[in-house]
Amino acid sequence: MKKIINDPKDFVDEFVDGILLAHPELVKAPTPDRRVLVRADAPVAGKVGIVTGGGSGHLPLFKGYVGRGLCDGVAIGNVFSSPSSAQILEATKAVDGGAGVLYLYGNYGGDVFNFDLSTDMAELEGIRTVTVLGHDDVASQPKERAADRRGVAGIFFAFKAAGAAAERGDSLDQVAAVAEDIINHTATMGVGLSPTILPTTAKPSFQLADDEMEIGIGIHGEPGIHRGSMETADEIAEHLTGRLIDDLGVTSGDRVAVLVNGMGATPLEELYLLFRKTHQMLSSQGITIAKSYVGEYATSLEMAGASISILALTDERLALLESPAESPFFREA
Amino acid sequence: MNGHELNLAIRNCLGVFPGYADELGDLDQALGDGDLGITVSLGAQAALEALEQLPSDAKPTEVVLACAKAFANANPSTMAALVAGALLAGSRVWGDAEKVDSEMVNAFALAAAESISQRGKSQVGDKTILDAMFPAAEALRNTEGAAKRIDAAIAAAERGVMTSKELQSRRGRASWLQDRSIGLQDPGATAYLRFLQSWKLANSPSHATVN
């Protein structure tokens, strides 16, 4: 299996170094171990700080959304494993501008344990935190148990909107309410075509035959809800988008934002095929796409595949999405 | 017990407790991912080092906080996070007190167990550390006299561990084993029992090494 790496155990430290060297005007590392990145001007006095975090291997997810109008800091775990509570606490202290800190990350056990522990530790430091979890993966639980779903690419919408709310001066509870509102109106589903390869083991994370695909797969290769023969781009989009429309209950006259996300090894051209069909499906039902994103927003190393996320829009949600933002991986002018 | 006495008692206990690391690691190998032995040894070592550095006038809460931080940072596993959270929750009920009495120890034991219950979304009967913690906390509440209290807590934890053998794991990695988990002793509950036994052994007058 071919990968461009040095010593696998240095993988995370070295790519973080690379990000810092490439974008010194946008991000900095407040601790010597460089497992925390914060925006270059952190802490911003009087502004709510937003800290995210999770395992590595998902760029630009987590680390890529630290910047103005987005998150303020990120705690960086090893590949597919949680950052420690101490790293999360360091991120918290580095971004606290006196208005409290929102913890905004995906619903995974190890991350929840460590962020919760950091909440207790931050309280001892006199920093108030509020937690909102991304739980947008509709394939991982039925709608009745939506709060137990995994968090995947759709959390990007929450980073963007909560970041904009914090930037305009909202209070911690208001920023948390914005994040919660976005997540409750976001749904995502993915398809995997090939496994990811862990740098430490150099082994694929799961097996999938050449002519197979798996619908509903998680971003760590968690099992999906349907494994079957490869289908066309249009058929895949029908599976994914059809389920998202049902789950969100969007209907004629509604406006949505759409994110077609590549998992790491699928060409942009193929992502645009998915977007094209999704656009046709929504338009034919009288639903307007007011904001579109196509590209890599949450990957799984070199997994081939894609996910589609839909956010049901209001004027307020759209305005927050359209507010300015800038990070090493994302820009909204 | 003041902060300094608590510090010494914990250090004595942590001198003995890692002796059970291999046993706990083996139990966890059978039911989980096998890192409990490492969590226990690294955590105990880190806590010992943190406690040695504390000033002798540190309050009981500060002693426990030092342990919690050291334990969490030594090895960021789920168990370490749960234990550190439990210690923080327990220390909160002590506030700024200069000394802790048996009532406060009871409150600590219960708050610690409740913290893990809430965080881990588990109850007694789920085959977790709680199968030992809650019975031990109850035994403490119902027993008078220092020597009898630790014996009662150990006996209750031991019964919890034995009961856990017959249960099917419902939480964490072990739950994936489903009915194959029946008959196996829960490593978390065993760890709590061994901790209590270490405490008794290490702090009996003939054994204590740090005074």
XYZ file of C-alpha atoms in Angstrom:
544
model
C 0.000 0.000 0.000
C 1.551 3.310 -1.045
C 1.435 6.431 1.115
C 3.514 9.599 1.229
C 4.645 9.422 4.847
C 7.775 9.367 6.996
C 7.724 7.463 10.278
C 4.032 6.599 10.817
C 4.239 7.620 14.478
C 5.228 11.154 13.420
C 2.359 11.449 10.934
C 0.144 13.751 13.000
C 2.920 15.941 14.402
C 4.404 16.426 10.969
C 1.242 17.389 9.141
C 0.375 19.835 11.924
C 3.863 21.316 11.490
C 3.142 21.632 7.794
C -0.102 23.513 8.424
C 1.648 25.899 10.834
C 4.479 26.537 8.382
C 2.118 27.104 5.477
C -0.355 29.408 7.234
C 1.431 31.339 10.010
C -0.751 34.404 9.426
C -3.918 32.415 10.146
C -3.122 29.847 12.870
C -0.679 29.309 15.723
C 0.108 26.587 18.281
C -0.083 27.705 21.925
C 1.556 24.582 23.410
C 5.001 23.076 22.729
C 3.528 19.705 21.647
C 1.593 21.503 18.858
C -1.501 19.343 19.436
C -3.592 22.493 19.791
C -4.142 25.016 17.000
C -5.832 28.357 17.554
C -6.510 31.288 15.271
C -3.548 33.632 15.050
C -5.272 36.452 16.970
C -6.631 34.275 19.821
C -7.879 35.031 22.389
C -10.258 37.709 21.103
C -11.347 39.787 24.092
C -15.065 39.657 24.830
C -15.834 37.126 22.088
C -17.220 33.644 22.719
C -14.550 31.087 21.859
C -15.415 27.959 19.890
C -13.291 24.855 20.432
C -13.622 21.744 18.331
C -11.565 18.594 18.161
C -11.390 14.947 17.322
C -9.191 12.384 15.717
C -6.839 13.174 12.868
C -7.312 11.742 9.395
C -10.317 13.882 8.459
C -8.752 17.051 7.044
C -10.033 19.642 6.585
C -12.474 18.555 9.311
C -11.623 20.034 12.718
C -8.162 21.594 12.148
C -9.222 23.202 8.895
C -12.039 25.214 10.404
C -9.994 27.310 12.817
C -10.100 30.928 11.750
C -12.025 34.172 11.716
C -15.775 33.548 11.522
C -15.281 29.855 12.276
C -13.854 27.948 15.278
C -11.217 29.563 17.492
C -9.296 26.463 18.440
C -8.947 22.742 17.912
C -7.512 19.889 19.974
C -5.840 17.337 17.761
C -5.980 13.608 18.473
C -4.070 10.799 16.811
C -5.540 9.259 13.675
C -9.162 8.345 14.430
C -8.686 8.764 18.183
C -9.737 11.459 20.599
C -7.546 14.289 21.834
C -6.859 14.181 25.576
C -8.777 16.288 28.074
C -5.530 18.147 28.806
C -5.185 19.144 25.136
C -8.808 20.251 25.018
C -8.271 22.299 28.185
C -5.210 23.965 26.641
C -7.274 24.910 23.591
C -9.989 26.241 25.891
C -7.613 28.443 27.865
C -5.922 29.696 24.712
C -9.164 30.925 23.111
C -11.076 32.155 26.166
C -11.706 35.856 25.684
C -13.776 36.116 28.857
C -17.168 35.305 27.301
C -17.006 31.536 27.712
C -16.280 28.725 25.293
C -18.523 26.557 23.113
C -17.435 22.952 22.618
C -18.648 21.938 19.162
C -17.609 18.510 17.870
C -18.949 15.197 16.630
C -20.858 12.634 18.676
C -18.215 9.963 19.348
C -17.696 8.290 22.744
C -14.018 9.019 23.325
C -14.407 12.643 22.279
C -17.427 13.088 24.557
C -15.583 11.660 27.579
C -12.560 13.860 27.069
C -14.465 17.072 26.288
C -16.709 16.471 29.331
C -13.673 16.029 31.549
C -12.213 19.219 30.123
C -15.497 20.964 30.988
C -14.912 20.094 34.658
C -11.292 21.227 34.482
C -12.218 24.487 32.714
C -14.750 25.208 35.449
C -11.900 25.048 37.966
C -10.087 27.643 35.846
C -13.177 29.846 35.933
C -14.095 29.292 32.280
C -17.707 28.459 31.470
C -18.257 26.010 28.630
C -21.359 24.774 26.823
C -21.322 21.656 24.655
C -23.141 21.055 21.357
C -22.606 17.782 19.499
C -22.820 17.254 15.748
C -25.217 14.350 15.059
C -26.140 14.603 11.395
C -25.471 11.089 10.028
C -28.971 9.780 9.297
C -27.700 6.276 8.550
C -26.433 5.754 12.097
C -29.770 5.971 13.966
C -33.453 6.471 13.107
C -34.949 9.947 13.434
C -36.486 9.179 16.855
C -32.951 8.734 18.170
C -31.432 11.631 16.220
C -29.400 12.818 19.215
C -27.500 9.494 19.200
C -26.434 9.789 15.571
C -22.775 10.114 14.592
C -21.466 13.512 13.612
C -20.051 13.769 10.084
C -19.533 16.364 7.335
C -22.709 18.335 8.119
C -21.070 19.783 11.214
C -19.377 22.186 8.787
C -22.653 24.149 8.619
C -22.627 24.467 12.428
C -18.994 25.652 12.481
C -19.817 28.272 9.892
C -23.012 29.569 11.507
C -21.854 29.416 15.140
C -18.571 31.044 14.115
C -20.490 33.892 12.474
C -22.721 34.297 15.539
C -19.689 34.459 17.853
C -18.007 36.953 15.538
C -20.994 39.325 15.627
C -20.884 39.303 19.446
C -23.567 36.805 20.470
C -23.407 35.450 24.047
C -22.280 31.887 24.787
C -25.853 30.655 25.161
C -26.868 32.360 21.916
C -23.947 30.885 19.987
C -24.765 27.444 21.415
C -28.404 27.882 20.387
C -27.327 28.740 16.830
C -25.131 25.613 16.653
C -27.926 23.437 18.052
C -30.464 24.891 15.625
C -28.219 24.225 12.640
C -27.452 20.659 13.700
C -31.121 19.900 14.309
C -31.863 20.923 10.727
C -28.921 19.179 9.049
C -28.892 15.656 7.657
C -26.025 13.784 6.005
C -25.563 10.405 4.385
C -22.463 8.925 2.797
C -21.338 6.187 0.456
C -18.002 4.373 0.670
C -16.311 2.795 -2.351
C -12.952 1.804 -0.865
C -11.440 1.574 2.620
C -9.191 3.995 4.375
C -5.638 2.932 5.279
C -4.391 3.690 8.783
C -0.831 5.103 8.731
C 0.148 3.183 11.863
C -0.920 -0.254 10.650
C -0.783 0.323 6.874
C -3.879 -1.866 6.718
C -7.297 -1.127 5.266
C -9.908 -0.330 7.904
C -12.517 -2.602 6.297
C -12.964 -4.777 3.220
C -15.102 -3.936 0.232
C -15.000 -5.893 -3.017
C -14.056 -4.070 -6.221
C -17.610 -4.061 -7.533
C -19.221 -3.136 -4.196
C -20.220 0.057 -2.449
C -21.589 0.680 1.030
C -24.313 3.236 1.656
C -24.406 4.914 5.041
C -20.788 4.246 5.891
C -19.218 6.269 8.734
C -16.106 8.391 8.434
C -14.052 5.762 10.273
C -15.425 2.977 8.120
C -18.300 2.212 10.503
C -20.742 -0.188 8.867
C -23.479 1.367 6.766
C -27.043 0.311 6.146
C -26.728 -1.205 2.697
C -23.894 -2.966 0.925
C -24.436 -3.770 -2.714
C -23.188 -3.600 -6.284
C -21.780 -0.339 -7.594
C -24.426 1.984 -8.946
C -24.307 5.027 -11.216
C -23.747 8.514 -9.826
C -27.414 9.347 -10.362
C -28.571 6.222 -8.553
C -26.277 6.955 -5.609
C -27.501 10.544 -5.401
C -31.092 9.284 -5.469
C -30.411 6.979 -2.510
C -28.670 9.625 -0.454
C -30.641 12.757 -1.280
C -33.983 10.939 -1.213
C -33.337 9.825 2.342
C -32.184 13.320 3.397
C -35.288 15.014 1.983
C -37.477 12.557 3.916
C -35.495 12.924 7.111
C -35.571 16.723 7.102
C -39.134 16.922 5.844
C -38.254 19.696 3.384
C -40.873 20.302 0.772
C -41.929 22.561 -2.083
C -41.136 26.228 -1.391
C -38.353 25.431 1.103
C -34.770 26.597 0.680
C -31.733 24.498 1.553
C -27.951 24.528 1.594
C -26.258 21.492 0.039
C -22.787 20.136 0.757
C -21.378 17.402 -1.470
C -18.294 16.172 0.340
C -15.497 13.957 -0.960
C -14.104 11.327 1.424
C -10.504 11.811 0.270
C -9.973 9.757 -2.875
C -12.870 10.689 -5.130
C -12.310 13.252 -7.886
C -14.161 16.558 -7.824
C -15.708 15.721 -11.169
C -17.534 12.798 -9.584
C -18.706 15.007 -6.727
C -20.194 17.419 -9.268
C -22.099 14.505 -10.844
C -23.686 13.925 -7.440
C -24.435 17.614 -7.021
C -26.045 17.746 -10.466
C -28.471 14.946 -9.659
C -29.190 16.336 -6.181
C -29.989 19.684 -7.780
C -32.366 18.003 -10.257
C -34.125 16.102 -7.472
C -34.588 19.147 -5.243
C -35.642 21.421 -8.106
C -38.196 18.930 -9.359
C -39.773 19.008 -5.891
C -39.821 22.816 -5.805
C -37.003 23.067 -3.255
C -34.431 25.827 -3.892
C -30.699 25.412 -3.260
C -29.702 28.822 -1.884
C -26.124 27.895 -0.999
C -23.915 25.110 -2.393
C -20.609 23.607 -1.395
C -18.778 20.926 -3.396
C -15.357 19.652 -2.333
C -13.521 17.952 0.503
C -14.876 19.114 3.870
C -14.573 15.960 6.007
C -12.431 13.120 4.722
C -11.305 9.702 5.900
C -7.710 9.678 4.667
C -7.913 8.068 1.211
C -11.326 6.480 1.435
C -13.100 6.756 -1.918
C -16.671 7.878 -1.642
C -18.758 10.906 -0.860
C -21.420 12.237 1.431
C -24.278 14.606 0.832
C -25.483 17.001 3.538
C -28.570 19.158 3.410
C -29.415 22.028 5.775
C -32.969 23.368 5.799
C -32.608 27.148 5.586
C -34.233 30.167 7.148
C -33.204 33.770 6.393
C -31.199 33.796 9.636
C -29.363 30.531 8.890
C -28.556 31.675 5.354
C -27.230 35.037 6.572
C -24.919 33.245 9.025
C -23.641 30.931 6.273
C -22.941 33.938 4.082
C -21.003 35.890 6.742
C -17.272 36.353 6.116
C -14.867 33.645 7.262
C -11.280 32.702 6.655
C -9.195 29.670 7.593
C -6.370 27.801 5.872
C -8.982 25.569 4.221
C -12.091 27.681 3.836
C -12.915 31.198 2.792
C -16.190 33.077 2.516
C -15.621 36.637 1.402
C -8.041 13.352 58.051
C -6.429 16.555 56.799
C -4.981 17.128 53.341
C -1.511 15.950 54.254
C -2.788 12.751 55.881
C -4.961 12.090 52.826
C -1.985 12.658 50.549
C 0.081 10.085 52.486
C -2.747 7.559 52.578
C -3.253 7.786 48.809
C 0.474 7.498 48.178
C 0.628 4.385 50.341
C -2.298 2.922 48.437
C -0.820 3.759 45.029
C 2.381 2.036 46.083
C 0.438 -1.243 46.259
C -2.343 -0.856 43.672
C -0.227 -1.179 40.471
C 0.740 -4.664 41.674
C -2.652 -5.702 40.296
C -2.002 -4.180 36.852
C -1.284 -7.505 35.138
C -4.399 -9.134 36.507
C -6.535 -6.154 35.431
C -4.900 -6.069 32.014
C -5.667 -9.778 31.504
C -9.297 -9.349 32.552
C -9.616 -6.392 30.196
C -7.996 -8.375 27.391
C -10.820 -10.887 27.642
C -13.622 -8.322 27.766
C -12.332 -5.036 26.345
C -9.274 -3.674 24.597
C -6.726 -4.721 27.218
C -5.407 -1.310 28.191
C -6.718 -1.240 31.768
C -3.447 -2.545 33.212
C -1.543 0.232 31.467
C -4.104 2.827 32.553
C -3.696 1.693 36.155
C 0.114 1.634 36.174
C 0.653 4.882 34.265
C -2.150 6.625 36.184
C -0.881 5.535 39.585
C 2.674 6.565 38.745
C 1.578 10.000 37.498
C -0.640 10.542 40.550
C 2.215 9.558 42.900
C 4.518 12.069 41.259
C 1.884 14.817 41.458
C 1.176 14.076 45.129
C 4.856 14.193 46.054
C 5.031 17.724 44.685
C 2.052 19.065 46.625
C 2.777 21.352 49.593
C 1.946 19.800 52.964
C -0.773 22.390 53.609
C -2.755 21.402 50.500
C -6.443 20.914 51.272
C -8.129 17.519 50.740
C -9.827 18.830 47.588
C -6.502 19.948 46.159
C -5.031 16.507 46.828
C -7.841 14.828 44.903
C -7.650 17.364 42.050
C -3.951 16.657 41.643
C -4.742 12.933 41.353
C -7.547 13.556 38.855
C -5.412 15.683 36.555
C -2.446 13.321 36.726
C -4.614 10.280 36.076
C -6.380 11.862 33.110
C -3.192 13.087 31.493
C -1.095 9.977 32.031
C -3.054 7.878 29.572
C -6.134 9.375 27.938
C -8.323 6.274 27.847
C -12.064 6.208 28.442
C -11.503 4.646 31.862
C -8.991 7.340 32.809
C -11.435 10.071 31.785
C -14.253 8.451 33.769
C -12.086 8.037 36.864
C -10.765 11.588 36.671
C -14.316 12.913 36.268
C -15.392 10.827 39.274
C -12.579 12.250 41.407
C -13.533 15.790 40.388
C -17.184 15.138 41.202
C -16.226 13.675 44.580
C -13.893 16.513 45.450
C -16.632 19.036 44.663
C -18.650 17.840 47.655
C -15.687 18.581 49.930
C -15.379 22.212 48.894
C -12.773 24.109 50.902
C -12.853 21.828 53.951
C -9.577 21.474 55.850
C -10.452 17.990 57.090
C -12.650 15.160 55.895
C -14.713 12.969 58.196
C -16.527 9.702 57.506
C -19.706 11.488 56.398
C -17.687 13.362 53.774
C -16.029 10.161 52.598
C -19.496 8.640 52.161
C -20.621 11.634 50.130
C -17.447 11.456 48.027
C -17.898 7.751 47.242
C -21.492 8.287 46.169
C -20.780 11.394 44.070
C -17.921 9.587 42.318
C -20.139 6.620 41.450
C -22.938 8.909 40.264
C -20.523 10.814 38.037
C -19.497 7.618 36.249
C -23.112 6.501 36.041
C -24.098 9.754 34.374
C -21.083 10.062 32.064
C -21.034 6.421 31.079
C -24.862 6.225 30.902
C -24.619 3.062 33.019
C -26.249 1.636 36.117
C -25.554 -1.219 38.508
C -26.107 -4.431 36.544
C -24.526 -3.217 33.313
C -21.322 -5.073 34.212
C -19.099 -2.068 34.804
C -17.053 -0.554 37.622
C -20.365 0.652 39.072
C -21.239 -2.909 40.130
C -18.523 -2.487 42.775
C -18.718 1.271 43.407
C -22.380 1.649 44.346
C -22.489 -1.327 46.769
C -19.252 -0.128 48.376
C -20.635 3.393 48.766
C -23.760 1.970 50.376
C -21.699 -0.193 52.744
C -19.707 2.867 53.814
C -22.904 4.741 54.549
C -24.229 1.916 56.734
C -21.086 1.179 58.743
C -19.514 2.935 61.716
C -15.875 2.742 62.818
C -12.848 3.284 60.583
C -11.572 -0.307 60.478
C -15.006 -1.823 59.926
C -15.872 0.679 57.188
C -13.099 -0.341 54.801
C -13.808 -4.031 55.459
C -17.505 -3.515 54.740
C -16.705 -1.617 51.542
C -14.331 -4.369 50.382
C -16.876 -7.101 51.125
C -19.597 -5.214 49.232
C -17.323 -4.555 46.247
C -16.315 -8.213 46.208
C -19.951 -9.313 46.096
C -20.473 -6.851 43.251
C -17.561 -8.331 41.304
C -18.876 -11.870 41.801
C -22.360 -10.830 40.701
C -20.888 -9.101 37.649
C -19.527 -12.432 36.436
C -23.024 -13.690 35.700
C -24.037 -10.527 33.857
C -23.902 -9.694 30.173
C -21.913 -6.549 29.324
C -24.138 -3.724 28.149
C -21.652 -0.875 27.865
C -18.458 -0.110 25.985
C -16.452 -2.492 23.870
C -17.374 -5.429 26.091
C -21.011 -5.110 24.960
C -19.985 -6.278 21.490
C -19.237 -9.702 22.987
C -22.908 -10.030 23.974
C -23.566 -13.385 25.702
C -19.918 -14.403 25.398
C -19.254 -11.847 28.144
C -21.201 -13.978 30.663
C -18.892 -15.802 33.080
C -16.101 -13.216 32.719
C -15.272 -11.006 35.679
C -15.689 -7.300 34.981
C -12.264 -5.615 34.892
C -13.531 -2.200 36.022
C -15.371 -3.563 39.051
C -12.333 -5.686 39.872
C -10.116 -2.601 39.650
C -12.262 -0.817 42.235
C -12.139 -3.839 44.549
C -8.352 -4.044 44.195
C -8.087 -0.315 44.900
C -10.003 -0.717 48.168
C -7.923 -3.752 49.115
C -4.748 -1.797 48.354
C -5.989 1.029 50.539
C -6.592 -1.304 53.473
C -3.329 -3.177 53.080
C -1.174 -0.118 52.488
C -2.627 1.904 55.335
C -2.653 -0.792 57.992
C -0.132 0.185 60.703
C 2.285 -2.652 59.891
C 2.503 -1.849 56.196
C 2.398 1.899 55.630
C 5.593 3.075 53.947
C 5.008 6.827 53.834
C 4.248 8.638 57.085
